[in-house]
PDB file of C-alpha atoms and ligand atoms in Angstrom:
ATOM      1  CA  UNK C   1     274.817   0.904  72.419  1.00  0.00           C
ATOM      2  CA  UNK C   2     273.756  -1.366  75.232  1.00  0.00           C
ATOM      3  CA  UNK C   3     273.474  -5.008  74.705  1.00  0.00           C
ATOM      4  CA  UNK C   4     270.339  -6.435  73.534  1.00  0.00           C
ATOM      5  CA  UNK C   5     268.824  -8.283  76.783  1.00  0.00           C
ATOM      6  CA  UNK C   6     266.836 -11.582  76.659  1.00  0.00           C
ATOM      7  CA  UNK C   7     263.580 -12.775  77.976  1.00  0.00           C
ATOM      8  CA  UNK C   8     262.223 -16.624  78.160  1.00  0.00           C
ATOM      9  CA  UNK C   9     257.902 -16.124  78.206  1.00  0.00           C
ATOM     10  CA  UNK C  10     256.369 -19.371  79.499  1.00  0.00           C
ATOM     11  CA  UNK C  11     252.596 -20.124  78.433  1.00  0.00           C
ATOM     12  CA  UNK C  12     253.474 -17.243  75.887  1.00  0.00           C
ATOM     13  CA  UNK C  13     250.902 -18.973  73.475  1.00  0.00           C
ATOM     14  CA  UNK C  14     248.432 -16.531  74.719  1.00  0.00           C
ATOM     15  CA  UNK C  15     246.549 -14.190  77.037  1.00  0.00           C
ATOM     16  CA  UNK C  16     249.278 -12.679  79.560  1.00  0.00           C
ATOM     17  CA  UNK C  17     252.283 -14.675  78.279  1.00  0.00           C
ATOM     18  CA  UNK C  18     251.616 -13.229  74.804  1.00  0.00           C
ATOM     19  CA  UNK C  19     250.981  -9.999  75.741  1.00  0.00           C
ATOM     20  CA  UNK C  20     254.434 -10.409  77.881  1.00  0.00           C
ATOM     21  CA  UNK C  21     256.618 -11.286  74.780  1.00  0.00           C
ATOM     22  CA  UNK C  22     254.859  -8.752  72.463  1.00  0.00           C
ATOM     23  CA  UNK C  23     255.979  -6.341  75.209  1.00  0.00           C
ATOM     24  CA  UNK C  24     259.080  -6.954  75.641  1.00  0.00           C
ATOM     25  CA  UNK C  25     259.532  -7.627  71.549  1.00  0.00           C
ATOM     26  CA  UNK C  26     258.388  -3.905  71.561  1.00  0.00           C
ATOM     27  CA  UNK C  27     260.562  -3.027  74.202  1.00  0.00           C
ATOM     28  CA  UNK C  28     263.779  -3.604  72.052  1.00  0.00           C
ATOM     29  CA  UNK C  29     264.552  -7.305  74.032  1.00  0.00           C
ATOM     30  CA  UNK C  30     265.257 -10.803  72.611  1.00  0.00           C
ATOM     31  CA  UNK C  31     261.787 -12.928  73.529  1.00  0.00           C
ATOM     32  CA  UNK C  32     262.265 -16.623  73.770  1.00  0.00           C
ATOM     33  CA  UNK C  33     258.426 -17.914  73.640  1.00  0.00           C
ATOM     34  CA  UNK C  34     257.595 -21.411  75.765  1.00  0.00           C
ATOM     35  CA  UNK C  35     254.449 -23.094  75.518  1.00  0.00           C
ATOM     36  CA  UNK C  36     253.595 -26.648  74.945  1.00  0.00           C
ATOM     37  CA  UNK C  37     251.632 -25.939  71.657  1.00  0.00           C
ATOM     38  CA  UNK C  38     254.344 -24.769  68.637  1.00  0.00           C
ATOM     39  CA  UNK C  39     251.328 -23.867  66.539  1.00  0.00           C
ATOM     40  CA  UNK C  40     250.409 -21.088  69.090  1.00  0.00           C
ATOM     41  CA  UNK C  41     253.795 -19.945  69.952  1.00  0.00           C
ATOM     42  CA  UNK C  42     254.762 -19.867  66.232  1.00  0.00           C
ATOM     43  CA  UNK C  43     251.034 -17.750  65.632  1.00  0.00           C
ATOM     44  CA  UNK C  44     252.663 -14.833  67.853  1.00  0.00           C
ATOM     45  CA  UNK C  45     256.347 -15.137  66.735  1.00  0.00           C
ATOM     46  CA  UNK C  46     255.257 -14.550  63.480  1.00  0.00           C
ATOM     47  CA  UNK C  47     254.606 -10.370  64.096  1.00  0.00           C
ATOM     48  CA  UNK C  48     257.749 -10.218  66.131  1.00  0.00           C
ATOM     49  CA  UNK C  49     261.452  -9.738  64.662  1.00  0.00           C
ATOM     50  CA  UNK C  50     262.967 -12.663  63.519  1.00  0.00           C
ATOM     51  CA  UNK C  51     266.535 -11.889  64.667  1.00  0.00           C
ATOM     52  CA  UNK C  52     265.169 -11.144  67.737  1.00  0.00           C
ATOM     53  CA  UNK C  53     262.752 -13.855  68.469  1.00  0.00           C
ATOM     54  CA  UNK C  54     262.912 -17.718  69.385  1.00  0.00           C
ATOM     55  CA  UNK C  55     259.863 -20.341  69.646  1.00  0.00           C
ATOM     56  CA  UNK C  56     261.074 -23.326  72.431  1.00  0.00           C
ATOM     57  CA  UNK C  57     258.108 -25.557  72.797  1.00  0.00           C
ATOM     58  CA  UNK C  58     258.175 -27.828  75.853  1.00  0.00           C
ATOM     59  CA  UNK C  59     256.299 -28.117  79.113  1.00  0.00           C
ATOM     60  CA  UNK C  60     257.205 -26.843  82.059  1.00  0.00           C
ATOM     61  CA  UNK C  61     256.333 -29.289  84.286  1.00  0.00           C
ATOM     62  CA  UNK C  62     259.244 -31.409  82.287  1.00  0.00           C
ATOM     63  CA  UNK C  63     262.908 -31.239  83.321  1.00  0.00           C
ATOM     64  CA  UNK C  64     263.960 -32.607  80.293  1.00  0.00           C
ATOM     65  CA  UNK C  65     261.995 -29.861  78.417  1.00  0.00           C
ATOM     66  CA  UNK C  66     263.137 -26.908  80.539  1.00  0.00           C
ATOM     67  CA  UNK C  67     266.995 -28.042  80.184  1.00  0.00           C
ATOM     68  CA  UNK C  68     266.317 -27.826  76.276  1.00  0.00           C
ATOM     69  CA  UNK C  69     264.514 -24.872  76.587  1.00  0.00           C
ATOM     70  CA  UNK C  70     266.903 -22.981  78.906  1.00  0.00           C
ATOM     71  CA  UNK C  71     270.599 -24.619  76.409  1.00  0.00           C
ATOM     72  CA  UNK C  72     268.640 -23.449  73.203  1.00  0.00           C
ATOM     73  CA  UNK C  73     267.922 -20.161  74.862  1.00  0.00           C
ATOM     74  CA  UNK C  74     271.598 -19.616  75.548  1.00  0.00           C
ATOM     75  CA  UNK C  75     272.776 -21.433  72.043  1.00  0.00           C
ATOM     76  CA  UNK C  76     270.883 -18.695  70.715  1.00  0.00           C
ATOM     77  CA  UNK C  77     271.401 -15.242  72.648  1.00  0.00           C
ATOM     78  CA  UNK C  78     274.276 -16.169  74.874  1.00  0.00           C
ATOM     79  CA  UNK C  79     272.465 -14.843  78.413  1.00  0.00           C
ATOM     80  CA  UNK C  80     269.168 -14.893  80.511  1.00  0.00           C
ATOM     81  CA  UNK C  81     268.339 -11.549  81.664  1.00  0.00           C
ATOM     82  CA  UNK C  82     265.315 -12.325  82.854  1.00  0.00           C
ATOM     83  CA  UNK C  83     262.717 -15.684  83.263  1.00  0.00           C
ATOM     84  CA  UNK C  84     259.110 -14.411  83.208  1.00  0.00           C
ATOM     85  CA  UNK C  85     257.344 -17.437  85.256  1.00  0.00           C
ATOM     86  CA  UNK C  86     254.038 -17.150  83.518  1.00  0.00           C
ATOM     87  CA  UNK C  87     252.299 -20.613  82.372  1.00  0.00           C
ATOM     88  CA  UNK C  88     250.156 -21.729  84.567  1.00  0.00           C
ATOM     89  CA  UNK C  89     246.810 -23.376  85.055  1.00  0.00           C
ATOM     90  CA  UNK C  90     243.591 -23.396  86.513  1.00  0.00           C
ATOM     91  CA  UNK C  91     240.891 -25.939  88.218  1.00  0.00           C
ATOM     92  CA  UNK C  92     237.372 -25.058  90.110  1.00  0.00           C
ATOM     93  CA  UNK C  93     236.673 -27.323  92.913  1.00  0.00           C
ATOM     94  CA  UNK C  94     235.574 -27.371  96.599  1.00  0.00           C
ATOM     95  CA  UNK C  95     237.310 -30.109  98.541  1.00  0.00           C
ATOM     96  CA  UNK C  96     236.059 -33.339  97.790  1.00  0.00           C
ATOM     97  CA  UNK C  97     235.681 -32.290  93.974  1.00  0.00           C
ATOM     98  CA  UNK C  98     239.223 -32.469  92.472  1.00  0.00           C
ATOM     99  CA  UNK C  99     240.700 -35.564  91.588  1.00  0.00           C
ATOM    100  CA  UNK C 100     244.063 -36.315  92.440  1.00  0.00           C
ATOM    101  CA  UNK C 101     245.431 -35.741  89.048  1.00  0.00           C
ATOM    102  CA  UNK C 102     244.043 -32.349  88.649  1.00  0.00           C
ATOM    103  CA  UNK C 103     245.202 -30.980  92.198  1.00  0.00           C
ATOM    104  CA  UNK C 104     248.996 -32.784  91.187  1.00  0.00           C
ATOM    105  CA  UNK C 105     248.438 -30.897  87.825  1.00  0.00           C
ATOM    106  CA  UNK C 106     248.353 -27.762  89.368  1.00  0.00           C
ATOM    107  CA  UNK C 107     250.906 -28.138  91.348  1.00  0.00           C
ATOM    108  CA  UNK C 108     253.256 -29.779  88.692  1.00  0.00           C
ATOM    109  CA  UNK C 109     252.564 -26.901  86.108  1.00  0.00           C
ATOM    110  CA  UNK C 110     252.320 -23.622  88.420  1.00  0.00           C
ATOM    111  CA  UNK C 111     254.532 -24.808  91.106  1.00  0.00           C
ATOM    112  CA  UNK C 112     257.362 -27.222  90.119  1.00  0.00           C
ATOM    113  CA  UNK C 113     256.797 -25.483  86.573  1.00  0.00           C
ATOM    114  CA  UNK C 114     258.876 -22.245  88.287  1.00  0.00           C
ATOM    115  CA  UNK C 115     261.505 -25.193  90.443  1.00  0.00           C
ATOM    116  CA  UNK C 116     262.490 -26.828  87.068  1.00  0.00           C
ATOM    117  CA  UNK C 117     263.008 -23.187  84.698  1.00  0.00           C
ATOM    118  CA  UNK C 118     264.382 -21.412  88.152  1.00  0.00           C
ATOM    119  CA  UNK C 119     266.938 -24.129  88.270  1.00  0.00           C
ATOM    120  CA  UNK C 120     268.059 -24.572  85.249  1.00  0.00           C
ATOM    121  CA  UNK C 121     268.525 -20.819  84.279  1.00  0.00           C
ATOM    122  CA  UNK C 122     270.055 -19.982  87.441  1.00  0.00           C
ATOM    123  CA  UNK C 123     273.715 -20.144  86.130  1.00  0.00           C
ATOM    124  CA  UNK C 124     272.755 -17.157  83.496  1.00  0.00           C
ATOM    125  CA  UNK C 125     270.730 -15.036  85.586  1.00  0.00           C
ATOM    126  CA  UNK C 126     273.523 -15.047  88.254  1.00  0.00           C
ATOM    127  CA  UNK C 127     275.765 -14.178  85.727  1.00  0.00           C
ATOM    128  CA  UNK C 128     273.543 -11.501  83.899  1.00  0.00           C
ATOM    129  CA  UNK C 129     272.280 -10.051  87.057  1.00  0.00           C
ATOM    130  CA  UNK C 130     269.402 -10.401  85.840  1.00  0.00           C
ATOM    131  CA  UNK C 131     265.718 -11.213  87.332  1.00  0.00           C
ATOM    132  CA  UNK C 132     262.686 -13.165  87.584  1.00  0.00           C
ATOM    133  CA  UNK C 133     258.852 -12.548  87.673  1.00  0.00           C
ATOM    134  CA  UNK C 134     256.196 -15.348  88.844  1.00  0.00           C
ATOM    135  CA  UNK C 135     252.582 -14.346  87.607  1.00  0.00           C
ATOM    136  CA  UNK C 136     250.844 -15.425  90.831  1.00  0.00           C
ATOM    137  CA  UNK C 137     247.387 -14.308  91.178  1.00  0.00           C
ATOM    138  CA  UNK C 138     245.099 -12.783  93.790  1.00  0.00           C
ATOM    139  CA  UNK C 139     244.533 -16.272  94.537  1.00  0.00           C
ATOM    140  CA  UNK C 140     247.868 -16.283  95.740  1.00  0.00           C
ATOM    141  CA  UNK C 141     247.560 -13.908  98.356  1.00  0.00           C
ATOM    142  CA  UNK C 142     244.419 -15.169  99.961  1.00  0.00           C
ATOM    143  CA  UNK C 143     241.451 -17.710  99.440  1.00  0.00           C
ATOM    144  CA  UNK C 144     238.618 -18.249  96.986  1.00  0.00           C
ATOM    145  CA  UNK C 145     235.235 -19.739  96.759  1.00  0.00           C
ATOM    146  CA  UNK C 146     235.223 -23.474  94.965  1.00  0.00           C
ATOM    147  CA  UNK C 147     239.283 -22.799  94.221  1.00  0.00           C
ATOM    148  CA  UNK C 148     241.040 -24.039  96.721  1.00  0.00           C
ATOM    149  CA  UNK C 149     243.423 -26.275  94.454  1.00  0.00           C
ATOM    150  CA  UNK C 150     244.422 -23.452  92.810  1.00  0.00           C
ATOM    151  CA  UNK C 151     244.745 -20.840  95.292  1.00  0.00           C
ATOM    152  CA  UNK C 152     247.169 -23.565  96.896  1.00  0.00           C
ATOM    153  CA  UNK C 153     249.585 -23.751  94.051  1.00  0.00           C
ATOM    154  CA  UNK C 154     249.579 -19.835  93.546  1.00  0.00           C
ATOM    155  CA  UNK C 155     250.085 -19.448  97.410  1.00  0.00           C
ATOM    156  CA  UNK C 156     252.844 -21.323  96.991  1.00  0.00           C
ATOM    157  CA  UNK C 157     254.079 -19.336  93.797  1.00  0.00           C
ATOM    158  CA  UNK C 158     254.076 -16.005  96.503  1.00  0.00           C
ATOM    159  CA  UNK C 159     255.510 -17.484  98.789  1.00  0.00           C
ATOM    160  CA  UNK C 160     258.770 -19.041  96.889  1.00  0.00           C
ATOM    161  CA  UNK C 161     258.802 -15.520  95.474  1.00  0.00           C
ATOM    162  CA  UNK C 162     259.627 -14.015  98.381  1.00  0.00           C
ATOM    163  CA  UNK C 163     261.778 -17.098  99.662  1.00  0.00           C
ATOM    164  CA  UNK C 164     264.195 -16.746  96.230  1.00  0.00           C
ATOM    165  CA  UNK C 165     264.034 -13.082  96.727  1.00  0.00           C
ATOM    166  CA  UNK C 166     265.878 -13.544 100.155  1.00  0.00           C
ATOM    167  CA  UNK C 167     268.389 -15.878  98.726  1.00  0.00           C
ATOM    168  CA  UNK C 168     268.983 -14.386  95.480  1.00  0.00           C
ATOM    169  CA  UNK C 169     269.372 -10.766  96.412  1.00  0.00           C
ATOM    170  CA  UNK C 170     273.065 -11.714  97.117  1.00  0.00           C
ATOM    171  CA  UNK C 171     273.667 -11.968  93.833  1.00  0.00           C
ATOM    172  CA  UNK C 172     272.127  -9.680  92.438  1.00  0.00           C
ATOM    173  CA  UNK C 173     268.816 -11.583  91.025  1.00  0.00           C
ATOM    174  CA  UNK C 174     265.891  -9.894  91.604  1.00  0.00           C
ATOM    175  CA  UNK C 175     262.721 -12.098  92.287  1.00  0.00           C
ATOM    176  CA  UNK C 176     258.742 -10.373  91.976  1.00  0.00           C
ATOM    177  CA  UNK C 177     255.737 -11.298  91.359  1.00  0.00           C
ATOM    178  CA  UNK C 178     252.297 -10.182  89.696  1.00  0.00           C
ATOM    179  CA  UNK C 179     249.147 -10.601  91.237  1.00  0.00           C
ATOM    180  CA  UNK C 180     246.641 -10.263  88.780  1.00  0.00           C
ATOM    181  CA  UNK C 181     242.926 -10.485  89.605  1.00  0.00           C
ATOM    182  CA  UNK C 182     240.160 -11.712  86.886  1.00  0.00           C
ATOM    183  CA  UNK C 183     242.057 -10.741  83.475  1.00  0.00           C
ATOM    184  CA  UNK C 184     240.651 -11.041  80.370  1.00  0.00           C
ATOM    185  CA  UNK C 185     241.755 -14.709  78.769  1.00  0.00           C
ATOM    186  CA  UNK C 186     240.825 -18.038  78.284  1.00  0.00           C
ATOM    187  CA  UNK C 187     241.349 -18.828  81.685  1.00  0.00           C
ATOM    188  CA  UNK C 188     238.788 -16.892  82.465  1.00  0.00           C
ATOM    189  CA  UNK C 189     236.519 -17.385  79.968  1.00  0.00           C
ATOM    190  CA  UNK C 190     234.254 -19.151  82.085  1.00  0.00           C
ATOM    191  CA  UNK C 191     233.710 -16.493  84.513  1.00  0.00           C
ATOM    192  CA  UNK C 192     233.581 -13.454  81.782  1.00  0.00           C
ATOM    193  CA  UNK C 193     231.173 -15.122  79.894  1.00  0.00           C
ATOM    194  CA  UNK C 194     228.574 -15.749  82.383  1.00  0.00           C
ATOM    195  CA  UNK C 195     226.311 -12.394  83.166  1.00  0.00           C
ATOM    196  CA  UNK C 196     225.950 -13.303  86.178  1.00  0.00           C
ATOM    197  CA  UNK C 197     229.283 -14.171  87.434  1.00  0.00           C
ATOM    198  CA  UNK C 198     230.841 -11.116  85.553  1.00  0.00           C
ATOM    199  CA  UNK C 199     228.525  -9.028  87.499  1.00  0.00           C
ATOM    200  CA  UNK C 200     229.944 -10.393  91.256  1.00  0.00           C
ATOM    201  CA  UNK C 201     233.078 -10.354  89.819  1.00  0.00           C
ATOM    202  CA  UNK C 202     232.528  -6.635  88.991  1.00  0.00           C
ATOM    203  CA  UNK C 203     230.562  -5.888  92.287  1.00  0.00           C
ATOM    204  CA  UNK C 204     234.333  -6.320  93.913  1.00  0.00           C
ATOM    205  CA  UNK C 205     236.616  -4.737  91.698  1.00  0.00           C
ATOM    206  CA  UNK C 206     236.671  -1.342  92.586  1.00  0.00           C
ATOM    207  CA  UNK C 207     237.298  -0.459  88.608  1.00  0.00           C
ATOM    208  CA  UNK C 208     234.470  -2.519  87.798  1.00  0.00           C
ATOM    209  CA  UNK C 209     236.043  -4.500  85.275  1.00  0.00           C
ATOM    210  CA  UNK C 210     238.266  -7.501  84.425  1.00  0.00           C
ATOM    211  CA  UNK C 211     242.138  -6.198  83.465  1.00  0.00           C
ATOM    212  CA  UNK C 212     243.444  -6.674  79.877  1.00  0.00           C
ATOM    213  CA  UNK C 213     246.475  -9.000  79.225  1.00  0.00           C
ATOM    214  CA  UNK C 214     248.728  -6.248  78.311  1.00  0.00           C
ATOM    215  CA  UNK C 215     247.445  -4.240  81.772  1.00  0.00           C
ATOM    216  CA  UNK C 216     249.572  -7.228  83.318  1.00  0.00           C
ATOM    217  CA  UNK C 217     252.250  -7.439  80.684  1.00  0.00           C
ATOM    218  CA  UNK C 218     253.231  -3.926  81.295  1.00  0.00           C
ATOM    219  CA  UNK C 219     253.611  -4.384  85.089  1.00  0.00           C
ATOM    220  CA  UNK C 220     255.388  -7.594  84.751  1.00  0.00           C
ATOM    221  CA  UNK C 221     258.078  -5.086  82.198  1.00  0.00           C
ATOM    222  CA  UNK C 222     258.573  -2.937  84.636  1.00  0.00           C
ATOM    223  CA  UNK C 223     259.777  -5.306  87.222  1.00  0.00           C
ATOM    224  CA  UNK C 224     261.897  -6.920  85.181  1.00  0.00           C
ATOM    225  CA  UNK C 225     263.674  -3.336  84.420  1.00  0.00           C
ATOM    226  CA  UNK C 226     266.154  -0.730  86.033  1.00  0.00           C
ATOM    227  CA  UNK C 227     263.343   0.994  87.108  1.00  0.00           C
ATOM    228  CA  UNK C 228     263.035  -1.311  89.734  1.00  0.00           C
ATOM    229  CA  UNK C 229     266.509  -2.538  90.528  1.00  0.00           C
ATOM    230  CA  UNK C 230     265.755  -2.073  94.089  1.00  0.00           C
ATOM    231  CA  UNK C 231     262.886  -3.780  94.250  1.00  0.00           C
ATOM    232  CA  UNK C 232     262.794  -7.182  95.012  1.00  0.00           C
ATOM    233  CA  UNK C 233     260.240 -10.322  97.151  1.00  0.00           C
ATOM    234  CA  UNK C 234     257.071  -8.030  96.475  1.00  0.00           C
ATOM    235  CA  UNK C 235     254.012  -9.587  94.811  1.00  0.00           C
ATOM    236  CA  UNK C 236     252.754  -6.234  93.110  1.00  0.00           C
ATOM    237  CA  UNK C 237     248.865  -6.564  93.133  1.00  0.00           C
ATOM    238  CA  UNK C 238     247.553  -5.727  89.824  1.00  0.00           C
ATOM    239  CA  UNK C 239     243.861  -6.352  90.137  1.00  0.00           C
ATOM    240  CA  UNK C 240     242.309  -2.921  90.118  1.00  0.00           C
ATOM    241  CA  UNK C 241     241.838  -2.222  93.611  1.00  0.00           C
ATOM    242  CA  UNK C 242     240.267  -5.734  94.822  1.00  0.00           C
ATOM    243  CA  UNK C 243     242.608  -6.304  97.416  1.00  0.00           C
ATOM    244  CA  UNK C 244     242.275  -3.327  99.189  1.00  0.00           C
ATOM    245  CA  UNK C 245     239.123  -4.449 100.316  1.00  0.00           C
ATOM    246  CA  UNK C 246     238.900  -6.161 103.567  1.00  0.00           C
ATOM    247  CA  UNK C 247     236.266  -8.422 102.606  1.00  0.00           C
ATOM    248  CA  UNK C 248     233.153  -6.781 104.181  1.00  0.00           C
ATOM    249  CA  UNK C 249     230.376  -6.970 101.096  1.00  0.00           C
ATOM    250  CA  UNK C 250     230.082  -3.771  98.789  1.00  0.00           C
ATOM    251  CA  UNK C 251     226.488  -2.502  99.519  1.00  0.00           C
ATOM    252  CA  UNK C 252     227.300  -0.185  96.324  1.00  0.00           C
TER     253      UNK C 252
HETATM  254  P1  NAD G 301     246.007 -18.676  79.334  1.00  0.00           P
HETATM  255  O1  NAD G 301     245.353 -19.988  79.510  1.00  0.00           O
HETATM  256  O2  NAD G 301     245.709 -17.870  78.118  1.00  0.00           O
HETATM  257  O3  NAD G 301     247.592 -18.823  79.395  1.00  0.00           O
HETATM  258  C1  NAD G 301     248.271 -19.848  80.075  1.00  0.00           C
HETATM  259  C2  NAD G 301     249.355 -20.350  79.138  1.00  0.00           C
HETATM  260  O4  NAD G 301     250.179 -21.305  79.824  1.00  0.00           O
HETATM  261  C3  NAD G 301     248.730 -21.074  77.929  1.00  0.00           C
HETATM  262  O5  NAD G 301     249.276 -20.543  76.735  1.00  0.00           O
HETATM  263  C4  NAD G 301     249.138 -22.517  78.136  1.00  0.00           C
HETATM  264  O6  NAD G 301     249.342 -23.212  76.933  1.00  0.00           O
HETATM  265  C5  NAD G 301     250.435 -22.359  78.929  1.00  0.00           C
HETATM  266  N1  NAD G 301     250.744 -23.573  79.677  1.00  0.00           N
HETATM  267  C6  NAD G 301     249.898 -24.306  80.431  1.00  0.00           C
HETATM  268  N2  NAD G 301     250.533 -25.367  80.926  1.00  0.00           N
HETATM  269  C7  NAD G 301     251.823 -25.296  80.487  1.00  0.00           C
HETATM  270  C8  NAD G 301     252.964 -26.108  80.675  1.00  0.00           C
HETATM  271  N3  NAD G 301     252.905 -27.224  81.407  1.00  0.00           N
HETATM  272  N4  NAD G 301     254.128 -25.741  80.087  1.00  0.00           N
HETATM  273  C9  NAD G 301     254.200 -24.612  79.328  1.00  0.00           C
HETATM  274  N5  NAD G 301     253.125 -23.810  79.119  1.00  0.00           N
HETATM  275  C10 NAD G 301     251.974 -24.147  79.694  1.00  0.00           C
HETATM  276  O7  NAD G 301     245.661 -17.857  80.629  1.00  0.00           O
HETATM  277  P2  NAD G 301     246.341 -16.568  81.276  1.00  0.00           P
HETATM  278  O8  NAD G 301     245.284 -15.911  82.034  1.00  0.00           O
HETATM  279  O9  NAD G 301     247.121 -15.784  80.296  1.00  0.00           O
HETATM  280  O10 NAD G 301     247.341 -17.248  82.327  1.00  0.00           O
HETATM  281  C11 NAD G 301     248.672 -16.818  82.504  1.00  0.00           C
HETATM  282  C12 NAD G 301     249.007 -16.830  83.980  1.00  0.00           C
HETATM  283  O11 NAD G 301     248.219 -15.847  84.631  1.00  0.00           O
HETATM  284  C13 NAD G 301     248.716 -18.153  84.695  1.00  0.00           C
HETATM  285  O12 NAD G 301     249.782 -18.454  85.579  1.00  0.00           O
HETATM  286  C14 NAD G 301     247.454 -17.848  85.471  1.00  0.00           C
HETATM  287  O13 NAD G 301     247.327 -18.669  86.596  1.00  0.00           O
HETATM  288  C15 NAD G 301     247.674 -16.399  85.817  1.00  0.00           C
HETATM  289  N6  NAD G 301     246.491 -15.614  86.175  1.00  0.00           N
HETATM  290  C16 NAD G 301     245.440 -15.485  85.310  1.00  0.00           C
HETATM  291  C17 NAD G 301     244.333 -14.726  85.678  1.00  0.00           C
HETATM  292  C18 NAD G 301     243.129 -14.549  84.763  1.00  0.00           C
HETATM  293  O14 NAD G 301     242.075 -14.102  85.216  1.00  0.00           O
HETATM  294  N7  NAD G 301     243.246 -14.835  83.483  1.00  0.00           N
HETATM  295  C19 NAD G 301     244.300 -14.086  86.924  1.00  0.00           C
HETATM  296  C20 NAD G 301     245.399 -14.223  87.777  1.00  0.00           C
HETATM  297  C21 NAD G 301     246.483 -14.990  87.388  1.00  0.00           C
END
């Protein structure tokens, strides 16, 4: 029988990052869960197998955390098979609206978030072979109205994608990356939940709706797989259709 593989989840507390390790839990893996709330983590661990399951809180923004999370990880399963790059947070804004502390936020958490858990698990995933999947965004592949904080850190998250990609590939690491448009969370609460934004929201999404967390989890499963072991630097759009727009307004 093959070996069981392992996955560290971070921001597994919820939305995508939950659906992610419920996934993968159902997909026969070891799921180590990061978040910086235990309470949340420990809310999903508690429907997945215990022998199979590990709760790391810590922040990802944190070296210190990230080391701890990435020597319990490996005190506990013995390999990384795969980092799923997944906490990540989100600011409105125009210029001139953000503080500094919530643009440095963003970066600290989306950006040098993926530095600190890339470096530190490096070692295994060379050794495993194994692979690693950013959840960009949509706002990661172009701009947005009143998000330009954001859409900066996520850029950033596509672009070291495909950067690692070309570096890692030599060794056999894999790096991808998800781009999911509006999904439905509590990041996007605030959009969902207003009629009127839900409806301009809808008016570009060709499926005229926003995607469900486990829509994204199953995409982010299949790139970490053998199903795509040749596949590697591609931020896989997973937003319904939006992006094959080219902007002109839907008249529809
Ligand atoms: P969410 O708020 O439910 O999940 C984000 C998770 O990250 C939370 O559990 C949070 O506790 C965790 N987190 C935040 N900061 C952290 C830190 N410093 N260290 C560890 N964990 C941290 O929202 P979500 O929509 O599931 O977001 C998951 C990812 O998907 C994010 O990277 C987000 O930018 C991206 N995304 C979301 C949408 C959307 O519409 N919801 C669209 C595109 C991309």
């Amino acid at each position: 029988m093959a070996e069981t593989k392992t996955v560290i989840v971070t921001g597994a507390g919820s939305g995508i990052g939950e659906a992610t390790a419920r996934r993968f839990s159902a997909d026969g893996w070891n799921v180590v869960l990061n978040g910086r709330t235990r309470d949340k983590l420990e809310a999903v661990a508690k429907d997945l197998p215990d022998d199979r399951t590990l709760v790391v809180d810590g922040d990802v923004s944190n070296a210190n955390d990230v080391s701890h999370l990435i020597a319990q990880t490996t005190d506990r399963f013995g390999a990384i098979d795969c980092l799923v790059n997944n906490a990540g947070v989100a600011q409105m804004g125009e210029p001139g609206d953000l503080t500094l502390e919530q643009f440095q936020m963003m970066m600290d958490i989306n950006v040098t978030g993926i530095f600190n858990t890339v470096n530190a698990a490096l070692p295994q995933l060379k050794t495993a072979k194994g692979s690693i999947v950013n959840t960009s965004s949509v706002s990661g592949l172009g701009g947005d109205w009143q998000m330009f904080g954001y859409n900066t850190s996520k850029g950033a998250v596509s672009n070291m994608t495909r950067a690692m990609a070309l570096d890692l590939g030599k060794h056999g690491v894999r790096v991808n990356a998800v781009a999911p448009s509006v999904t439905r969370t509590q990041m996007s609460e605030g959009i969902r939940e207003d009629e009127d934004k839900l409806a301009k929201v809808k008016n570009r999404i060709p499926m005229k709706r926003a995607a469900e967390p486990e829509e994204i989890a199953s995409v982010i499963a299949f790139l970490a797989g053998p199903d795509a072991g040749f596949v590697n630097g591609v931020i896989l759009p997973v937003d319904g259709g939006l992006t094959a727009s080219n902007g002109q307004p839907n008249f529809d």
